[in-house]
mmCIF file of C-alpha atoms in Angstrom:
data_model
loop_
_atom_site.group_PDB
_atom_site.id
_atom_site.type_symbol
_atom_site.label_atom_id
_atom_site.label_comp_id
_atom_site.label_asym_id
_atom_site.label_seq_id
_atom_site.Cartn_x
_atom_site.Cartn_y
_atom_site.Cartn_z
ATOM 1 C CA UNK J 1 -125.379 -28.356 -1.074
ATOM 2 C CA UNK J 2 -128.308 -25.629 -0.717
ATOM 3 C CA UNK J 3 -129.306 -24.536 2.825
ATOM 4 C CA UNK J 4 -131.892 -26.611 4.527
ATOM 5 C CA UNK J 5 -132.973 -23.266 6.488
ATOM 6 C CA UNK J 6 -133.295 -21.820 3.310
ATOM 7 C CA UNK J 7 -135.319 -24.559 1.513
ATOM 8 C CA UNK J 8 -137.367 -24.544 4.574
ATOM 9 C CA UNK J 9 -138.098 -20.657 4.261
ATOM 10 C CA UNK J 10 -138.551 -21.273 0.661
ATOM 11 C CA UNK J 11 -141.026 -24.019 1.219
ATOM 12 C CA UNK J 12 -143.243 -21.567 3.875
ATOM 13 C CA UNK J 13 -142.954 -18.695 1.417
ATOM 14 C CA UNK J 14 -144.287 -20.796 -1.356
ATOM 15 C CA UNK J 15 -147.383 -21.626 0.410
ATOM 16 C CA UNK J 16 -148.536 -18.726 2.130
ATOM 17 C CA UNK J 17 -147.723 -17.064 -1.814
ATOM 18 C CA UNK J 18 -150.683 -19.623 -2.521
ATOM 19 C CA UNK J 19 -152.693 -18.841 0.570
ATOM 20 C CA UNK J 20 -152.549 -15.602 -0.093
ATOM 21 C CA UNK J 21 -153.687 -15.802 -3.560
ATOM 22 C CA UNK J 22 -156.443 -17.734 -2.595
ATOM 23 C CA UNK J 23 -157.330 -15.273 0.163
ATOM 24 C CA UNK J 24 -156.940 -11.999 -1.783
ATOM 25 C CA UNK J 25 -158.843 -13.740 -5.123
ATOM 26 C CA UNK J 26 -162.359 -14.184 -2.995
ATOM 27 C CA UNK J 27 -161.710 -10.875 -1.183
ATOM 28 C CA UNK J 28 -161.834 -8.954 -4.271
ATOM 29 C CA UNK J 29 -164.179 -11.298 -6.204
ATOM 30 C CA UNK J 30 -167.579 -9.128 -5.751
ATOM 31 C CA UNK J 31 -165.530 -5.840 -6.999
ATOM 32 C CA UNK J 32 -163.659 -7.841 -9.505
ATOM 33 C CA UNK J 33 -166.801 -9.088 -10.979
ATOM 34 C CA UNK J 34 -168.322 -5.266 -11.647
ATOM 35 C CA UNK J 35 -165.226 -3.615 -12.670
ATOM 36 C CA UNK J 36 -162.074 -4.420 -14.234
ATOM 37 C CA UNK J 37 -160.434 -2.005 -12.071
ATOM 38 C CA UNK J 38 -161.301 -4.552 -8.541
ATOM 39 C CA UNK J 39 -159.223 -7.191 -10.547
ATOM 40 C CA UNK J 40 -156.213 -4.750 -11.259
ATOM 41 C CA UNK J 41 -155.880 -3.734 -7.746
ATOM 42 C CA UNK J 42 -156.582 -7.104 -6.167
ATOM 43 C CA UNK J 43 -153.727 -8.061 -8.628
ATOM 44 C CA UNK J 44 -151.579 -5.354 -8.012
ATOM 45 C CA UNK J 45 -152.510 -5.936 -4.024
ATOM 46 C CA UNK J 46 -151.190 -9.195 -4.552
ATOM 47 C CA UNK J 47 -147.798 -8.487 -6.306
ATOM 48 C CA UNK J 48 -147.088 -6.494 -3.910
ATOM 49 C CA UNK J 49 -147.265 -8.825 -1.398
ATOM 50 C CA UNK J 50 -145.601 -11.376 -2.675
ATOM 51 C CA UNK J 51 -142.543 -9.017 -3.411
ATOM 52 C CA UNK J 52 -142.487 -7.487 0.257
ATOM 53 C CA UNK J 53 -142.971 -11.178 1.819
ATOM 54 C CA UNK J 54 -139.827 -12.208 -0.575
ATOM 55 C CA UNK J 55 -137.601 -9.779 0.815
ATOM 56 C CA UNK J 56 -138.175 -10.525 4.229
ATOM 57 C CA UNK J 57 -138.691 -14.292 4.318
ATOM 58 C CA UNK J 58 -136.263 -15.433 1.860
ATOM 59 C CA UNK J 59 -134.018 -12.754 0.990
ATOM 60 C CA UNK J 60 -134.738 -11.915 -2.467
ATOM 61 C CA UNK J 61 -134.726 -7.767 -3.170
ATOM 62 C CA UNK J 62 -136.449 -6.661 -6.282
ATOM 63 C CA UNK J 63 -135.590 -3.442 -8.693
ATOM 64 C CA UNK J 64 -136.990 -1.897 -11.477
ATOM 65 C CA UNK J 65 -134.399 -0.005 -13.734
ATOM 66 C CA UNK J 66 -134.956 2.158 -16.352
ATOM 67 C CA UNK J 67 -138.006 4.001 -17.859
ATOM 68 C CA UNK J 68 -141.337 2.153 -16.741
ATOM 69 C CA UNK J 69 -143.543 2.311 -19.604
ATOM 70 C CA UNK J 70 -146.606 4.117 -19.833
ATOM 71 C CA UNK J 71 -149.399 4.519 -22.240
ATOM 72 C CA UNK J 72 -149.579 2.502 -25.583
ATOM 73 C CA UNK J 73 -146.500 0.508 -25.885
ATOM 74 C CA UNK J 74 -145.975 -3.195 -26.292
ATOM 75 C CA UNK J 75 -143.255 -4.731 -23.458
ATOM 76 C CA UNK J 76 -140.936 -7.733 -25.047
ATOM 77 C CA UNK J 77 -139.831 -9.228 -21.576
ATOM 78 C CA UNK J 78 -137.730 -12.033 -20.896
ATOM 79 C CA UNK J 79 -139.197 -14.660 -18.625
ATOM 80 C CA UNK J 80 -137.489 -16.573 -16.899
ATOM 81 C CA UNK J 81 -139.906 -16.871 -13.975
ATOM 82 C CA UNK J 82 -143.421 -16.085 -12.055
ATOM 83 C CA UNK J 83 -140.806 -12.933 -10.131
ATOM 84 C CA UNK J 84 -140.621 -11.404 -13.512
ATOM 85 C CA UNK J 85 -144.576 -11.263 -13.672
ATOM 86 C CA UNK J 86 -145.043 -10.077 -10.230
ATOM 87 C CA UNK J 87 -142.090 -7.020 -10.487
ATOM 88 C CA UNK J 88 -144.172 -6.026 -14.253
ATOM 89 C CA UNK J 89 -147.054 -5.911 -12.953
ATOM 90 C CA UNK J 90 -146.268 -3.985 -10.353
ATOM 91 C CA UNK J 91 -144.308 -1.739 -12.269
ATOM 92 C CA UNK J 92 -146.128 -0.672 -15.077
ATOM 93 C CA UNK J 93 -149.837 1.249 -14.491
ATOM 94 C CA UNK J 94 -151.689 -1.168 -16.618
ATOM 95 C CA UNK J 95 -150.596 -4.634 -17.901
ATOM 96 C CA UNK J 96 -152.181 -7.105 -19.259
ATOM 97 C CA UNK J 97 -150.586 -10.013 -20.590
ATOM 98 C CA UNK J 98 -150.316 -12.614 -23.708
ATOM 99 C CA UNK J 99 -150.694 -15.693 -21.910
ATOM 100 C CA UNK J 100 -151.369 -19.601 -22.752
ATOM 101 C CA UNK J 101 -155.062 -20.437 -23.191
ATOM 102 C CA UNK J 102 -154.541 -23.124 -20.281
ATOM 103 C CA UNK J 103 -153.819 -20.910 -17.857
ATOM 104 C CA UNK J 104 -157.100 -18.999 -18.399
ATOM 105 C CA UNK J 105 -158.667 -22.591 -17.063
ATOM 106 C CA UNK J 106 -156.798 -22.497 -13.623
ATOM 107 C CA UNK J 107 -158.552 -21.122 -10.297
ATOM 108 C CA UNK J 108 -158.265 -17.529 -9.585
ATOM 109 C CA UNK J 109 -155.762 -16.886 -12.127
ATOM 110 C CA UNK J 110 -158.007 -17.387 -15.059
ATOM 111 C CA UNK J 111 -160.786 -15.400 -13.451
ATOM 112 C CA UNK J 112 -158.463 -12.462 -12.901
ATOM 113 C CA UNK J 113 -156.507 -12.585 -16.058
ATOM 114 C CA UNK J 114 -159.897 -12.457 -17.993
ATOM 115 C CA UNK J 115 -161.195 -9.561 -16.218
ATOM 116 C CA UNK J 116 -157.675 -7.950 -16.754
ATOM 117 C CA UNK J 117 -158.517 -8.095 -20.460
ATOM 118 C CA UNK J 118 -155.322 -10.905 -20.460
ATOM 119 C CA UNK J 119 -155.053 -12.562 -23.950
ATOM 120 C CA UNK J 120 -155.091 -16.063 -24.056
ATOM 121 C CA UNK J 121 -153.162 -18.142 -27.399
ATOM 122 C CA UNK J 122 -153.758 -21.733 -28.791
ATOM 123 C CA UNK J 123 -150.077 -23.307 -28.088
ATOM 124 C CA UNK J 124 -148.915 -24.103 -31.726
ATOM 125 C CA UNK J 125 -151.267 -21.286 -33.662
ATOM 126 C CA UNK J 126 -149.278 -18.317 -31.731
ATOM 127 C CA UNK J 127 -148.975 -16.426 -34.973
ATOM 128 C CA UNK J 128 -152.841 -16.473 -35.485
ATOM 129 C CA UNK J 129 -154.142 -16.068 -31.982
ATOM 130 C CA UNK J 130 -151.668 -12.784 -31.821
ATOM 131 C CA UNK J 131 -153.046 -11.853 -35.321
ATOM 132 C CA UNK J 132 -156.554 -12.299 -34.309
ATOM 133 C CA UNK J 133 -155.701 -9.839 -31.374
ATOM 134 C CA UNK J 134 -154.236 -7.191 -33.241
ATOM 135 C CA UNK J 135 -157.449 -7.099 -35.031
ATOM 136 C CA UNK J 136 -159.186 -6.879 -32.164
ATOM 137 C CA UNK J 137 -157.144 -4.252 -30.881
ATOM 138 C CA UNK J 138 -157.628 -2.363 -33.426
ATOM 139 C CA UNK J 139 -161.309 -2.219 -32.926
ATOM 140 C CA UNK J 140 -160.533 -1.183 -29.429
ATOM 141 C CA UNK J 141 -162.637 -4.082 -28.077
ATOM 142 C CA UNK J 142 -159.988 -4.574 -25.239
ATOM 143 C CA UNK J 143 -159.093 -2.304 -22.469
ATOM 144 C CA UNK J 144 -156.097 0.313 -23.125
ATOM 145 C CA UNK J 145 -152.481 -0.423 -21.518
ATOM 146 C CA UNK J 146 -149.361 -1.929 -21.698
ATOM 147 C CA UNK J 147 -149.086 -5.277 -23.357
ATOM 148 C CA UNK J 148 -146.657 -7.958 -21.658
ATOM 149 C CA UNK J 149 -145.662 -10.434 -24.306
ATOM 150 C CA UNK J 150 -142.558 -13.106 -23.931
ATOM 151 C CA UNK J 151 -141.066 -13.181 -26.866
ATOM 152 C CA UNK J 152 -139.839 -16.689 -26.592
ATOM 153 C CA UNK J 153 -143.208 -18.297 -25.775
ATOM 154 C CA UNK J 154 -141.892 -19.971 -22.112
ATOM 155 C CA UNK J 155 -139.887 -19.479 -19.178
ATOM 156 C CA UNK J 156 -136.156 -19.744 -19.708
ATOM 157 C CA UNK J 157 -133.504 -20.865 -17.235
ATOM 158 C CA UNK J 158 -130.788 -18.528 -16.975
ATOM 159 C CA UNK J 159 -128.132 -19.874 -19.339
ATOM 160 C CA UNK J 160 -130.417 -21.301 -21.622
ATOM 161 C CA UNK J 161 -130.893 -20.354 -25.452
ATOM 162 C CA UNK J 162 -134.210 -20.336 -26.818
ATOM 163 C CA UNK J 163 -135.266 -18.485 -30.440
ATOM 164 C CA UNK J 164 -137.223 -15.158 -30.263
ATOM 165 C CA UNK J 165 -140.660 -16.491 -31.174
ATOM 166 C CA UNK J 166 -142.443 -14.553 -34.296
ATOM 167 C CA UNK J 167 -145.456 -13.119 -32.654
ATOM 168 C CA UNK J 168 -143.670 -10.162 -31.144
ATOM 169 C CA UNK J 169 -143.147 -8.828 -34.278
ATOM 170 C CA UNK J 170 -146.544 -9.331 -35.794
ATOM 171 C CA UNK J 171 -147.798 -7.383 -32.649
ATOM 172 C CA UNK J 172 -145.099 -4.490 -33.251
ATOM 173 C CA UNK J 173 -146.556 -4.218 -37.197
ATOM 174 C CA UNK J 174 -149.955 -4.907 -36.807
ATOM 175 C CA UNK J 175 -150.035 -2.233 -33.297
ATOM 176 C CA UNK J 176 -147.819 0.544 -34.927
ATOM 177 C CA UNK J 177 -146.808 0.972 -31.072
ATOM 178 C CA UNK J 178 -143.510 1.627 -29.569
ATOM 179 C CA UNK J 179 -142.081 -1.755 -28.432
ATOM 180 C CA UNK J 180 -139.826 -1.596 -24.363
ATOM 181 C CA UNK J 181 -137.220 -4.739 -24.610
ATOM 182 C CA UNK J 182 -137.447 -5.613 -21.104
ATOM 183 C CA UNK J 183 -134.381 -8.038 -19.746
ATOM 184 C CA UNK J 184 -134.153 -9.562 -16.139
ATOM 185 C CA UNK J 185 -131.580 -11.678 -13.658
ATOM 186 C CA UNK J 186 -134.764 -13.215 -11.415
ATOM 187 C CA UNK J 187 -134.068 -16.484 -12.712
ATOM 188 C CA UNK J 188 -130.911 -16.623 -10.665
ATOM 189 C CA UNK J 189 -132.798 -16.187 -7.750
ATOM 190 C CA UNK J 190 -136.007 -17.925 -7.963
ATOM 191 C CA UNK J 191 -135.983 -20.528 -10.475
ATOM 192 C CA UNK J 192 -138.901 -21.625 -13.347
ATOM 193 C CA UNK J 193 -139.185 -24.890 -11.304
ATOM 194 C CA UNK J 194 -138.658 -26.160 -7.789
ATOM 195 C CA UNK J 195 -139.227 -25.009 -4.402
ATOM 196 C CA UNK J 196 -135.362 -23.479 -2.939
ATOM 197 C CA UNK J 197 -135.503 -19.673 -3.100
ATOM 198 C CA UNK J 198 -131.739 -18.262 -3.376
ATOM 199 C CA UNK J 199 -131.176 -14.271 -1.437
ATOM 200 C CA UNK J 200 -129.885 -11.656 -3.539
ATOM 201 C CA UNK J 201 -131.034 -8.918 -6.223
ATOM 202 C CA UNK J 202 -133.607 -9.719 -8.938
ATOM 203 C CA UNK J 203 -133.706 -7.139 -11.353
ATOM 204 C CA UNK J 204 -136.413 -6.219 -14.232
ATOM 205 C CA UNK J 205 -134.687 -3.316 -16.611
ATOM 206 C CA UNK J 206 -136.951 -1.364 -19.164
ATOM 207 C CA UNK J 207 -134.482 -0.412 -22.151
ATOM 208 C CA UNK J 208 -135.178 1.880 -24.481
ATOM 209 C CA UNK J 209 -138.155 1.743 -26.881
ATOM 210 C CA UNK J 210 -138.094 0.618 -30.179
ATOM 211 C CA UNK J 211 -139.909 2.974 -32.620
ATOM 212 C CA UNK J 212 -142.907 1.817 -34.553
ATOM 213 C CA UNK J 213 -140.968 1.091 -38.551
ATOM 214 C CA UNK J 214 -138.554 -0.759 -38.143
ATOM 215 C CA UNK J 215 -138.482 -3.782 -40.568
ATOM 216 C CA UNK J 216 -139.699 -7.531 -39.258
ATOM 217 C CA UNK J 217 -136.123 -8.912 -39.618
ATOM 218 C CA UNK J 218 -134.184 -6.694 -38.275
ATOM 219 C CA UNK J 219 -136.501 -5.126 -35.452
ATOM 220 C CA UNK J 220 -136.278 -9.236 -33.989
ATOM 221 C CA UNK J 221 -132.564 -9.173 -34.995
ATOM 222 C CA UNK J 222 -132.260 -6.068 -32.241
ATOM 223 C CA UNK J 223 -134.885 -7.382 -29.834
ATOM 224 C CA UNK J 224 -133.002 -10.296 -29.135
ATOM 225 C CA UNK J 225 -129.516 -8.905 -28.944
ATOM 226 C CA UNK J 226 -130.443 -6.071 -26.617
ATOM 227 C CA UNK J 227 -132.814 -8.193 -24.307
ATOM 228 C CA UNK J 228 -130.171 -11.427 -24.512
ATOM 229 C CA UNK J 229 -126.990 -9.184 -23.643
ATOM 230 C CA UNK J 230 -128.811 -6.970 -21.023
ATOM 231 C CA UNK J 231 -129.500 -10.401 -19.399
ATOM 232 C CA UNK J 232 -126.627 -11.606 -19.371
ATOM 233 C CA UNK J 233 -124.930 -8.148 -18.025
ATOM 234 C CA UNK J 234 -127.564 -8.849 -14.825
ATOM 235 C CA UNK J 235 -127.160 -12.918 -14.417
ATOM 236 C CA UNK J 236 -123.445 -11.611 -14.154
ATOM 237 C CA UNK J 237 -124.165 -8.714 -11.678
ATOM 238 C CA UNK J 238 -126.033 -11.282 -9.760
ATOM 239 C CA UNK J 239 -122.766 -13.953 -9.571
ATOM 240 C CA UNK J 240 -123.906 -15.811 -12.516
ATOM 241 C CA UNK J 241 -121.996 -16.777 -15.774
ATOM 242 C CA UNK J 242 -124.337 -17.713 -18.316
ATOM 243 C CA UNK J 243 -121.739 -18.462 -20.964
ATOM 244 C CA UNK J 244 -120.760 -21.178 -18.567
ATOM 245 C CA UNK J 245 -124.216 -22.490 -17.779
ATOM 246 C CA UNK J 246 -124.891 -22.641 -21.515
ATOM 247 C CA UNK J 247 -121.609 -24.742 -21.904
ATOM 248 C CA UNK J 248 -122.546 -27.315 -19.276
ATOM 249 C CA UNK J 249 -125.604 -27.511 -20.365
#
């Protein structure tokens, strides 16, 4: 049985999360029009935020551990929900993200995350959007940074098993750039869906990079072990089994 305190804190964090989005998004909207750098810091304002109002209305701590990325690199993150977005963004100096194209459609969000130089994919024709990109990259049509791409495509419970989705690597050969595995417990603690918020530790941990070279086969073969296990090692820090959740499901 989950707290009804709790699920009531939950439920008021959710919304002023919302209000405060709303809020923030028309604050910043004049600079955020003119410069790409009013959208990054009414973003990073925002994460921020939402982080410090998690700790102290429902209980959930966040971490970074390991080497935050800088410069060129690609990040290969689990996801297993919007925490994970908010502690990367705020981690890293400048992310943008590999997003679905629907998203780009909803308020404030879709405003920002195309000002943020965000790159939206067709769901289904991953493997050419993310081609298309590289191209583009290439060109240097899109702002320098640090490039947040979930390698399986979606949010995954913790416990779950979902394949490592191709794109990553065709961003890794087509970028020549160092690739940071990046694992995470925050599904533990704030779930892809529903409203009940659970106290505790999330954690986002940068591993180490991946050198440009390594061959499409094996360089997903690694990717997956070292983000998958690294998981697991937090879901079980955190008081989770996954091996058990993956049973019963």
């Amino acid at each position: 049985m989950k707290n009804p305190i709790q699920w009531l804190r939950s439920l008021v964090f959710i919304t002023q999360m919302y209000l405060a989005m709303l809020v923030l998004g028309i604050v910043f909207a004049p600079w955020a029009m003119v410069s790409p750098k009013g959208a990054r810091t009414a973003c990073k304002t925002y994460a921020r935020w939402s982080l410090w109002t998690a700790r102290w209305m429902v209980g959930i701590r966040s971490e970074v551990r390991g080497q935050v990325p800088e410069g060129e690199v690609i990040v290969a993150a689990k996801h297993q929900s919007f925490l994970d977005i908010l502690i990367i963004f705020n981690a890293v100096p400048s992310a943008r993200f590999i997003m679905k194209r629907e998203l780009m459609w909803t308020p404030v969000i879709g405003v920002y995350a195309k000002r943020l130089g965000c790159v939206p994919v067709n769901r289904g024709k991953r493997g050419a959007a993310i081609a298309k990109m590289v191209k583009d990259v290439a060109k240097e049509s899109t702002e320098p940074g640090q490039l947040i791409i979930y390698s399986q495509g979606t949010r995954v419970a913790p416990g779950a098993r979902k394949p490592y989705k191709i794109g990553t690597a065709v961003l890794y050969d087509g970028l020549n750039q160092p690739c940071v595995p990046a694992a995470t417990n925050v599904g533990v603690f704030w779930p892809r869906t529903g409203i009940y918020r659970k106290p505790g530790l999330a954690v986002v941990e940068f591993l180490e990079p991946m050198q440009p070279g390594i061959a499409r086969d094996e360089f997903m073969a690694q990717l997956e072990e070292r983000v998958e296990s690294r998981s697991d090692a937090l879901m079980r820090e955190a008081g989770f089994d996954p091996d058990q959740a993956a049973v019963q499901a």
